[in-house]
Amino acid sequence: MSIPDNNEVEISVFGRGSGEAIAVHVGNGKWILIDSLLSDAKTPVALDYLEDIGVDLDCVEAVLLTHWHDDHIAGAAQIVERCVNATVAIPQTLQNDEFLAFVDHVEGGSEEFGSGVEELRKILAMLDDRRKPPRWSIAQRRIAGGGGAPYEFEALAPSDADMTEFLGSIKRWIQIAAVGGRLPRPERNDASVASVIHTGNRILLFGADLEVRHDHTGWHAVHSDAWNDRGQADFVKIPHHGSKNAHFDPMWAHMCIQDVHAVLTPWNKNQGLPTDEDVKRIMGITPNGFAASRPISRKALKRMSTVDSILRSKNIVIFRDIADVGQVRLRGATDSDGDWAVACFGVGAAPLADLLAA
């Protein structure tokens, strides 16, 4: 694979059924990385890709970690360690003293909260050693670019209301931990950082895991407050694996062009995402939808869950590598406003229609 031209935008979305990462060339040799996904060799796939095509990691200008769940932050400390010139952006919700106290409580790992908390702690310590604080991200705050740069990278969420709800959850978790209770598994994504990149004539929308709940939160807040008069995106990273709880009609109708190019990353745990109904819904909106890897059917997931339960009862633990890493790559001129050349690499990366045909 070749490096993109200076006047060419690239978006590469990587997925493997659990975890996702995005690499964006904003032009003139400058790159932005969003989230992190580990390869079988336990190296960040986005860094592997950049080095494979000959990119100097000093050209990475920003690293955004959209939230602290394992499927978005695994291996991020390696990225921060190696991309020394990059601004590192983290949700502002995680700056709160109560969250940092929570991090202290679960340091060393937690069955329910996973390694994401420990990964975040490593990153914060690394940035502290460099005397280079993170860019705490909240809606309508610039992450990188602007001020004469040929691009601008801005957070669209979390909103003030998202922050309030997330910190309320943290308070409840700390109270549970204080009395020795079992910490609940976090289900919602109140702190997730949706973002937008403007470069040339391109508007690129990255939905992270942002969900739809009520006014002043999630996609309601992005649409009513943060989007303003930006125009319409010609690319969207579909939020939260294409799930219905992240579907927001005004995002598609008002914030994106007709037949927008859209990419999702499947989730092959629990009940699995996207469902066939999710895929059909998205295909009804745009014919230009893609998946970075192939989801496993609910029947197969149920069968694996049953087998795993039997094995656990016999004190046998099984680690499943559900899928190899797939990549959907889009390239187009910075002065264009809708045309993309799309290529799919790896196992499972394909147009959404192929998921229904499987």
Tab-separated table of C-alpha atoms in Angstrom:
chain	number	residue	atom	x	y	z
A	1	MET	CA	0.000	0.000	0.000
A	2	SER	CA	1.176	3.516	-0.810
A	3	ILE	CA	1.196	6.732	1.175
A	4	PRO	CA	-1.551	9.246	0.270
A	5	ASP	CA	-0.665	12.349	-1.734
A	6	ASN	CA	-0.297	15.646	0.121
A	7	ASN	CA	-3.575	16.917	-1.361
A	8	GLU	CA	-5.409	13.699	-0.554
A	9	VAL	CA	-7.548	12.909	2.490
A	10	GLU	CA	-7.450	9.369	3.833
A	11	ILE	CA	-9.630	7.719	6.455
A	12	SER	CA	-8.682	4.187	7.503
A	13	VAL	CA	-11.019	2.419	9.927
A	14	PHE	CA	-9.717	-0.762	11.591
A	15	GLY	CA	-11.847	-3.361	13.393
A	16	ARG	CA	-11.803	-6.987	14.507
A	17	GLY	CA	-15.085	-7.663	16.258
A	18	SER	CA	-13.908	-6.116	19.518
A	19	GLY	CA	-12.070	-2.838	19.346
A	20	GLU	CA	-11.575	-0.124	16.766
A	21	ALA	CA	-9.027	2.417	15.596
A	22	ILE	CA	-8.987	5.177	12.985
A	23	ALA	CA	-6.138	6.883	11.117
A	24	VAL	CA	-6.862	10.099	9.209
A	25	HIS	CA	-4.555	11.894	6.773
A	26	VAL	CA	-5.713	15.524	6.823
A	27	GLY	CA	-3.331	16.598	4.060
A	28	ASN	CA	0.283	17.732	3.729
A	29	GLY	CA	1.610	14.619	5.441
A	30	LYS	CA	-0.228	15.314	8.723
A	31	TRP	CA	-2.122	12.537	10.536
A	32	ILE	CA	-4.690	12.199	13.311
A	33	LEU	CA	-5.309	8.959	15.230
A	34	ILE	CA	-8.594	8.168	16.977
A	35	ASP	CA	-8.714	5.351	19.552
A	36	SER	CA	-6.523	2.245	19.577
A	37	LEU	CA	-6.749	-1.433	18.640
A	38	LEU	CA	-4.080	-4.062	19.266
A	39	SER	CA	-2.839	-6.559	16.694
A	40	ASP	CA	-2.074	-10.201	17.470
A	41	ALA	CA	1.484	-9.009	18.148
A	42	LYS	CA	0.083	-6.606	20.796
A	43	THR	CA	1.064	-3.515	18.818
A	44	PRO	CA	-1.373	-0.742	17.826
A	45	VAL	CA	-2.654	-1.521	14.334
A	46	ALA	CA	-2.773	2.154	13.349
A	47	LEU	CA	0.952	2.568	14.076
A	48	ASP	CA	1.735	-0.649	12.204
A	49	TYR	CA	-0.179	0.679	9.206
A	50	LEU	CA	1.494	4.094	9.221
A	51	GLU	CA	4.938	2.533	9.395
A	52	ASP	CA	4.053	0.038	6.645
A	53	ILE	CA	3.225	2.870	4.231
A	54	GLY	CA	6.262	4.925	5.250
A	55	VAL	CA	4.816	7.582	7.565
A	56	ASP	CA	7.146	9.158	10.139
A	57	LEU	CA	5.296	9.018	13.479
A	58	ASP	CA	6.482	12.567	14.173
A	59	CYS	CA	3.817	13.540	11.607
A	60	VAL	CA	1.009	12.421	13.928
A	61	GLU	CA	-0.421	15.729	15.158
A	62	ALA	CA	-3.204	14.518	17.440
A	63	VAL	CA	-4.370	11.388	19.237
A	64	LEU	CA	-7.971	11.316	20.447
A	65	LEU	CA	-9.111	8.687	22.930
A	66	THR	CA	-12.880	8.872	22.711
A	67	HIS	CA	-13.516	7.113	26.026
A	68	TRP	CA	-11.981	4.703	28.479
A	69	HIS	CA	-13.651	1.402	27.561
A	70	ASP	CA	-11.220	-1.364	26.618
A	71	ASP	CA	-12.400	-1.612	23.016
A	72	HIS	CA	-11.276	1.959	22.317
A	73	ILE	CA	-8.176	2.414	24.451
A	74	ALA	CA	-6.243	-0.888	24.330
A	75	GLY	CA	-2.647	-0.119	23.381
A	76	ALA	CA	-3.140	3.649	23.487
A	77	ALA	CA	-0.199	4.107	25.867
A	78	GLN	CA	2.079	2.724	23.143
A	79	ILE	CA	0.704	5.303	20.709
A	80	VAL	CA	1.242	8.159	23.149
A	81	GLU	CA	4.747	6.912	23.931
A	82	ARG	CA	5.788	6.848	20.262
A	83	CYS	CA	3.890	9.844	18.857
A	84	VAL	CA	5.784	12.396	20.905
A	85	ASN	CA	4.669	15.437	18.900
A	86	ALA	CA	0.973	14.657	19.128
A	87	THR	CA	-1.588	16.508	21.182
A	88	VAL	CA	-3.334	13.848	23.292
A	89	ALA	CA	-7.049	14.464	23.747
A	90	ILE	CA	-9.082	12.783	26.498
A	91	PRO	CA	-12.732	13.379	27.534
A	92	GLN	CA	-12.944	16.241	30.024
A	93	THR	CA	-15.230	14.107	32.164
A	94	LEU	CA	-12.167	12.058	33.106
A	95	GLN	CA	-10.376	15.113	34.559
A	96	ASN	CA	-12.714	15.194	37.534
A	97	ASP	CA	-11.190	14.416	40.942
A	98	GLU	CA	-13.858	11.817	41.656
A	99	PHE	CA	-13.003	9.918	38.477
A	100	LEU	CA	-9.290	10.030	39.348
A	101	ALA	CA	-10.158	8.668	42.810
A	102	PHE	CA	-12.093	5.927	41.073
A	103	VAL	CA	-9.022	5.186	38.915
A	104	ASP	CA	-6.975	4.854	42.106
A	105	HIS	CA	-9.509	2.392	43.496
A	106	VAL	CA	-9.407	0.044	40.506
A	107	GLU	CA	-5.678	0.379	39.767
A	108	GLY	CA	-4.261	-3.000	38.881
A	109	GLY	CA	-7.293	-4.158	36.927
A	110	SER	CA	-10.916	-4.932	37.524
A	111	GLU	CA	-13.010	-7.742	36.126
A	112	GLU	CA	-15.868	-5.371	35.439
A	113	PHE	CA	-13.957	-2.301	34.269
A	114	GLY	CA	-11.100	-4.052	32.499
A	115	SER	CA	-7.698	-2.740	31.548
A	116	GLY	CA	-8.962	0.542	30.089
A	117	VAL	CA	-8.597	2.318	33.422
A	118	GLU	CA	-5.003	1.130	33.806
A	119	GLU	CA	-4.217	2.181	30.224
A	120	LEU	CA	-5.548	5.648	30.974
A	121	ARG	CA	-3.446	5.849	34.112
A	122	LYS	CA	-0.282	5.029	32.132
A	123	ILE	CA	-1.085	7.754	29.625
A	124	LEU	CA	-1.699	10.400	32.282
A	125	ALA	CA	1.575	9.494	34.021
A	126	MET	CA	3.466	9.678	30.721
A	127	LEU	CA	2.064	13.102	29.890
A	128	ASP	CA	2.847	14.314	33.401
A	129	ASP	CA	6.474	13.220	32.969
A	130	ARG	CA	6.626	15.208	29.716
A	131	ARG	CA	5.045	18.225	31.415
A	132	LYS	CA	2.578	18.210	28.540
A	133	PRO	CA	-0.999	18.047	29.845
A	134	PRO	CA	-3.695	16.310	27.824
A	135	ARG	CA	-6.201	18.271	25.805
A	136	TRP	CA	-9.309	17.781	27.888
A	137	SER	CA	-12.114	17.482	25.355
A	138	ILE	CA	-15.666	18.741	25.617
A	139	ALA	CA	-18.237	19.817	23.053
A	140	GLN	CA	-17.140	22.701	20.803
A	141	ARG	CA	-13.527	22.654	21.951
A	142	ARG	CA	-10.771	22.511	19.349
A	143	ILE	CA	-8.431	19.537	19.665
A	144	ALA	CA	-5.876	20.406	16.973
A	145	GLY	CA	-5.414	22.476	13.822
A	146	GLY	CA	-7.054	25.821	13.166
A	147	GLY	CA	-5.173	29.085	13.536
A	148	GLY	CA	-3.736	28.963	10.023
A	149	ALA	CA	-3.413	25.173	9.814
A	150	PRO	CA	-5.047	23.583	6.742
A	151	TYR	CA	-7.461	21.593	8.934
A	152	GLU	CA	-9.442	21.856	12.156
A	153	PHE	CA	-10.224	19.002	14.551
A	154	GLU	CA	-12.954	19.696	17.097
A	155	ALA	CA	-14.883	17.771	19.743
A	156	LEU	CA	-18.680	17.663	19.412
A	157	ALA	CA	-19.421	15.793	22.653
A	158	PRO	CA	-19.635	15.270	25.599
A	159	SER	CA	-22.027	18.085	26.440
A	160	ASP	CA	-22.338	19.647	29.884
A	161	ALA	CA	-25.321	17.387	30.569
A	162	ASP	CA	-23.341	14.316	29.456
A	163	MET	CA	-20.622	15.267	31.941
A	164	THR	CA	-23.124	15.706	34.750
A	165	GLU	CA	-24.670	12.281	34.144
A	166	PHE	CA	-21.293	10.548	33.868
A	167	LEU	CA	-20.027	12.071	37.115
A	168	GLY	CA	-23.260	11.029	38.811
A	169	SER	CA	-22.474	7.455	37.766
A	170	ILE	CA	-18.942	7.763	39.158
A	171	LYS	CA	-20.300	8.912	42.531
A	172	ARG	CA	-22.565	5.874	42.690
A	173	TRP	CA	-19.687	3.530	41.753
A	174	ILE	CA	-17.469	5.003	44.473
A	175	GLN	CA	-20.231	4.564	47.061
A	176	ILE	CA	-20.621	0.918	46.035
A	177	ALA	CA	-16.867	0.355	46.244
A	178	ALA	CA	-16.689	2.031	49.669
A	179	VAL	CA	-18.906	-0.634	51.219
A	180	GLY	CA	-17.165	-3.488	49.445
A	181	GLY	CA	-19.852	-3.989	46.840
A	182	ARG	CA	-19.366	-5.387	43.363
A	183	LEU	CA	-18.824	-2.635	40.817
A	184	PRO	CA	-21.493	-2.653	38.090
A	185	ARG	CA	-20.503	-3.114	34.463
A	186	PRO	CA	-20.622	0.304	32.735
A	187	GLU	CA	-23.195	0.134	29.952
A	188	ARG	CA	-23.635	3.706	28.754
A	189	ASN	CA	-21.184	5.988	26.996
A	190	ASP	CA	-21.908	9.371	28.593
A	191	ALA	CA	-18.270	10.471	28.288
A	192	SER	CA	-17.713	9.482	24.646
A	193	VAL	CA	-16.094	12.144	22.430
A	194	ALA	CA	-17.744	12.510	19.033
A	195	SER	CA	-15.659	14.759	16.789
A	196	VAL	CA	-15.402	16.458	13.406
A	197	ILE	CA	-12.519	17.250	11.063
A	198	HIS	CA	-12.683	20.027	8.474
A	199	THR	CA	-9.980	19.840	5.797
A	200	GLY	CA	-10.280	21.489	2.401
A	201	ASN	CA	-13.850	20.913	1.224
A	202	ARG	CA	-14.192	17.798	3.367
A	203	ILE	CA	-16.226	17.436	6.552
A	204	LEU	CA	-15.545	14.173	8.389
A	205	LEU	CA	-17.821	13.094	11.262
A	206	PHE	CA	-16.657	10.552	13.850
A	207	GLY	CA	-19.500	9.221	16.000
A	208	ALA	CA	-17.424	7.307	18.595
A	209	ASP	CA	-19.895	5.432	20.859
A	210	LEU	CA	-22.206	8.399	21.388
A	211	GLU	CA	-25.808	7.382	22.050
A	212	VAL	CA	-29.291	8.910	21.940
A	213	ARG	CA	-31.038	9.555	25.261
A	214	HIS	CA	-32.746	12.895	25.879
A	215	ASP	CA	-32.442	16.627	25.218
A	216	HIS	CA	-29.074	18.245	26.010
A	217	THR	CA	-27.242	14.901	25.950
A	218	GLY	CA	-25.722	12.664	23.296
A	219	TRP	CA	-26.758	13.223	19.683
A	220	HIS	CA	-29.537	15.631	20.673
A	221	ALA	CA	-26.910	18.026	22.057
A	222	VAL	CA	-24.577	17.606	19.077
A	223	HIS	CA	-27.364	18.376	16.616
A	224	SER	CA	-28.918	21.295	18.508
A	225	ASP	CA	-25.808	22.934	19.971
A	226	ALA	CA	-22.424	21.743	18.696
A	227	TRP	CA	-22.962	21.263	14.962
A	228	ASN	CA	-24.089	24.846	14.268
A	229	ASP	CA	-23.668	25.872	10.587
A	230	ARG	CA	-20.949	23.428	9.607
A	231	GLY	CA	-22.567	22.145	6.445
A	232	GLN	CA	-22.898	18.413	5.804
A	233	ALA	CA	-20.347	15.651	6.309
A	234	ASP	CA	-19.358	13.477	3.356
A	235	PHE	CA	-18.019	10.756	5.691
A	236	VAL	CA	-19.326	9.375	8.980
A	237	LYS	CA	-17.909	6.739	11.291
A	238	ILE	CA	-21.201	5.232	12.386
A	239	PRO	CA	-21.633	5.514	16.172
A	240	HIS	CA	-21.667	2.557	18.544
A	241	HIS	CA	-21.312	-0.287	16.042
A	242	GLY	CA	-24.488	0.727	14.205
A	243	SER	CA	-26.747	-0.026	17.180
A	244	LYS	CA	-30.271	1.367	17.350
A	245	ASN	CA	-29.551	3.193	20.620
A	246	ALA	CA	-27.080	5.393	18.718
A	247	HIS	CA	-29.330	5.990	15.699
A	248	PHE	CA	-30.467	9.616	15.364
A	249	ASP	CA	-32.426	10.566	12.252
A	250	PRO	CA	-31.338	14.251	12.259
A	251	MET	CA	-27.684	13.176	12.197
A	252	TRP	CA	-28.236	11.405	8.905
A	253	ALA	CA	-30.721	13.897	7.436
A	254	HIS	CA	-29.178	17.220	8.480
A	255	MET	CA	-25.523	16.604	9.353
A	256	CYS	CA	-24.570	14.297	6.452
A	257	ILE	CA	-24.890	14.546	2.681
A	258	GLN	CA	-27.274	12.246	0.852
A	259	ASP	CA	-25.723	8.812	0.272
A	260	VAL	CA	-22.893	9.650	2.671
A	261	HIS	CA	-19.999	7.193	2.882
A	262	ALA	CA	-20.284	5.487	6.266
A	263	VAL	CA	-18.178	2.885	8.099
A	264	LEU	CA	-18.923	0.885	11.246
A	265	THR	CA	-16.927	-1.496	13.407
A	266	PRO	CA	-18.833	-4.630	14.535
A	267	TRP	CA	-19.001	-5.829	18.145
A	268	ASN	CA	-18.862	-9.607	18.543
A	269	LYS	CA	-19.574	-9.842	22.272
A	270	ASN	CA	-22.823	-10.238	24.202
A	271	GLN	CA	-25.634	-10.191	21.606
A	272	GLY	CA	-23.427	-8.799	18.844
A	273	LEU	CA	-23.695	-5.598	16.763
A	274	PRO	CA	-24.838	-4.646	14.248
A	275	THR	CA	-27.913	-6.841	14.015
A	276	ASP	CA	-29.423	-7.666	10.620
A	277	GLU	CA	-32.084	-5.061	11.393
A	278	ASP	CA	-29.367	-2.464	12.071
A	279	VAL	CA	-27.675	-3.245	8.754
A	280	LYS	CA	-30.955	-2.977	6.843
A	281	ARG	CA	-31.747	0.332	8.553
A	282	ILE	CA	-28.390	1.842	7.601
A	283	MET	CA	-28.595	0.490	4.045
A	284	GLY	CA	-31.978	2.203	3.762
A	285	ILE	CA	-30.222	5.512	4.419
A	286	THR	CA	-27.081	5.151	2.301
A	287	PRO	CA	-25.849	2.663	-0.301
A	288	ASN	CA	-22.285	3.551	0.684
A	289	GLY	CA	-22.047	1.714	4.005
A	290	PHE	CA	-19.099	-0.495	4.966
A	291	ALA	CA	-17.984	-2.674	7.885
A	292	ALA	CA	-14.359	-2.944	8.999
A	293	SER	CA	-14.851	-6.588	9.989
A	294	ARG	CA	-17.571	-9.216	9.897
A	295	PRO	CA	-19.956	-9.651	12.847
A	296	ILE	CA	-20.645	-13.144	14.127
A	297	SER	CA	-24.258	-14.324	14.031
A	298	ARG	CA	-26.290	-14.315	17.247
A	299	LYS	CA	-26.710	-18.077	16.929
A	300	ALA	CA	-22.932	-18.544	16.833
A	301	LEU	CA	-22.437	-16.144	19.746
A	302	LYS	CA	-25.025	-18.024	21.825
A	303	ARG	CA	-23.334	-21.332	21.015
A	304	MET	CA	-19.912	-19.958	22.034
A	305	SER	CA	-21.392	-18.531	25.244
A	306	THR	CA	-22.858	-21.931	26.166
A	307	VAL	CA	-19.549	-23.691	25.520
A	308	ASP	CA	-17.641	-21.063	27.510
A	309	SER	CA	-20.024	-21.447	30.468
A	310	ILE	CA	-19.432	-25.197	30.543
A	311	LEU	CA	-15.668	-24.706	30.375
A	312	ARG	CA	-15.716	-22.079	33.142
A	313	SER	CA	-17.628	-24.501	35.379
A	314	LYS	CA	-14.638	-26.822	34.990
A	315	ASN	CA	-12.149	-24.010	35.760
A	316	ILE	CA	-11.089	-23.806	32.118
A	317	VAL	CA	-10.709	-20.327	30.614
A	318	ILE	CA	-10.844	-19.850	26.860
A	319	PHE	CA	-9.490	-16.777	25.044
A	320	ARG	CA	-11.144	-16.235	21.681
A	321	ASP	CA	-9.513	-14.366	18.801
A	322	ILE	CA	-12.815	-13.864	16.999
A	323	ALA	CA	-11.525	-12.203	13.846
A	324	ASP	CA	-8.407	-10.870	12.203
A	325	VAL	CA	-8.125	-7.122	11.775
A	326	GLY	CA	-9.999	-5.654	8.832
A	327	GLN	CA	-9.515	-2.209	7.303
A	328	VAL	CA	-11.777	0.052	5.276
A	329	ARG	CA	-9.783	2.817	3.564
A	330	LEU	CA	-11.276	5.877	1.890
A	331	ARG	CA	-9.205	8.327	-0.147
A	332	GLY	CA	-10.256	11.498	-1.944
A	333	ALA	CA	-8.932	14.907	-2.929
A	334	THR	CA	-9.147	17.609	-0.272
A	335	ASP	CA	-10.868	19.948	-2.751
A	336	SER	CA	-13.607	17.423	-3.548
A	337	ASP	CA	-16.797	17.130	-1.522
A	338	GLY	CA	-18.191	13.647	-1.872
A	339	ASP	CA	-16.210	11.370	-4.167
A	340	TRP	CA	-14.232	8.637	-2.428
A	341	ALA	CA	-12.131	5.719	-3.609
A	342	VAL	CA	-12.895	2.883	-1.178
A	343	ALA	CA	-10.751	-0.203	-0.579
A	344	CYS	CA	-11.282	-3.053	1.891
A	345	PHE	CA	-8.376	-5.053	3.316
A	346	GLY	CA	-8.090	-7.978	5.708
A	347	VAL	CA	-10.594	-10.564	6.814
A	348	GLY	CA	-14.206	-9.406	6.895
A	349	ALA	CA	-13.902	-5.781	5.734
A	350	ALA	CA	-16.688	-5.347	3.184
A	351	PRO	CA	-19.742	-3.380	2.049
A	352	LEU	CA	-22.610	-3.665	4.521
A	353	ALA	CA	-24.669	-5.580	1.970
A	354	ASP	CA	-22.174	-8.445	2.229
A	355	LEU	CA	-23.054	-8.882	5.916
A	356	LEU	CA	-26.607	-9.833	4.999
A	357	ALA	CA	-25.422	-12.170	2.256
A	358	ALA	CA	-23.103	-14.082	4.602
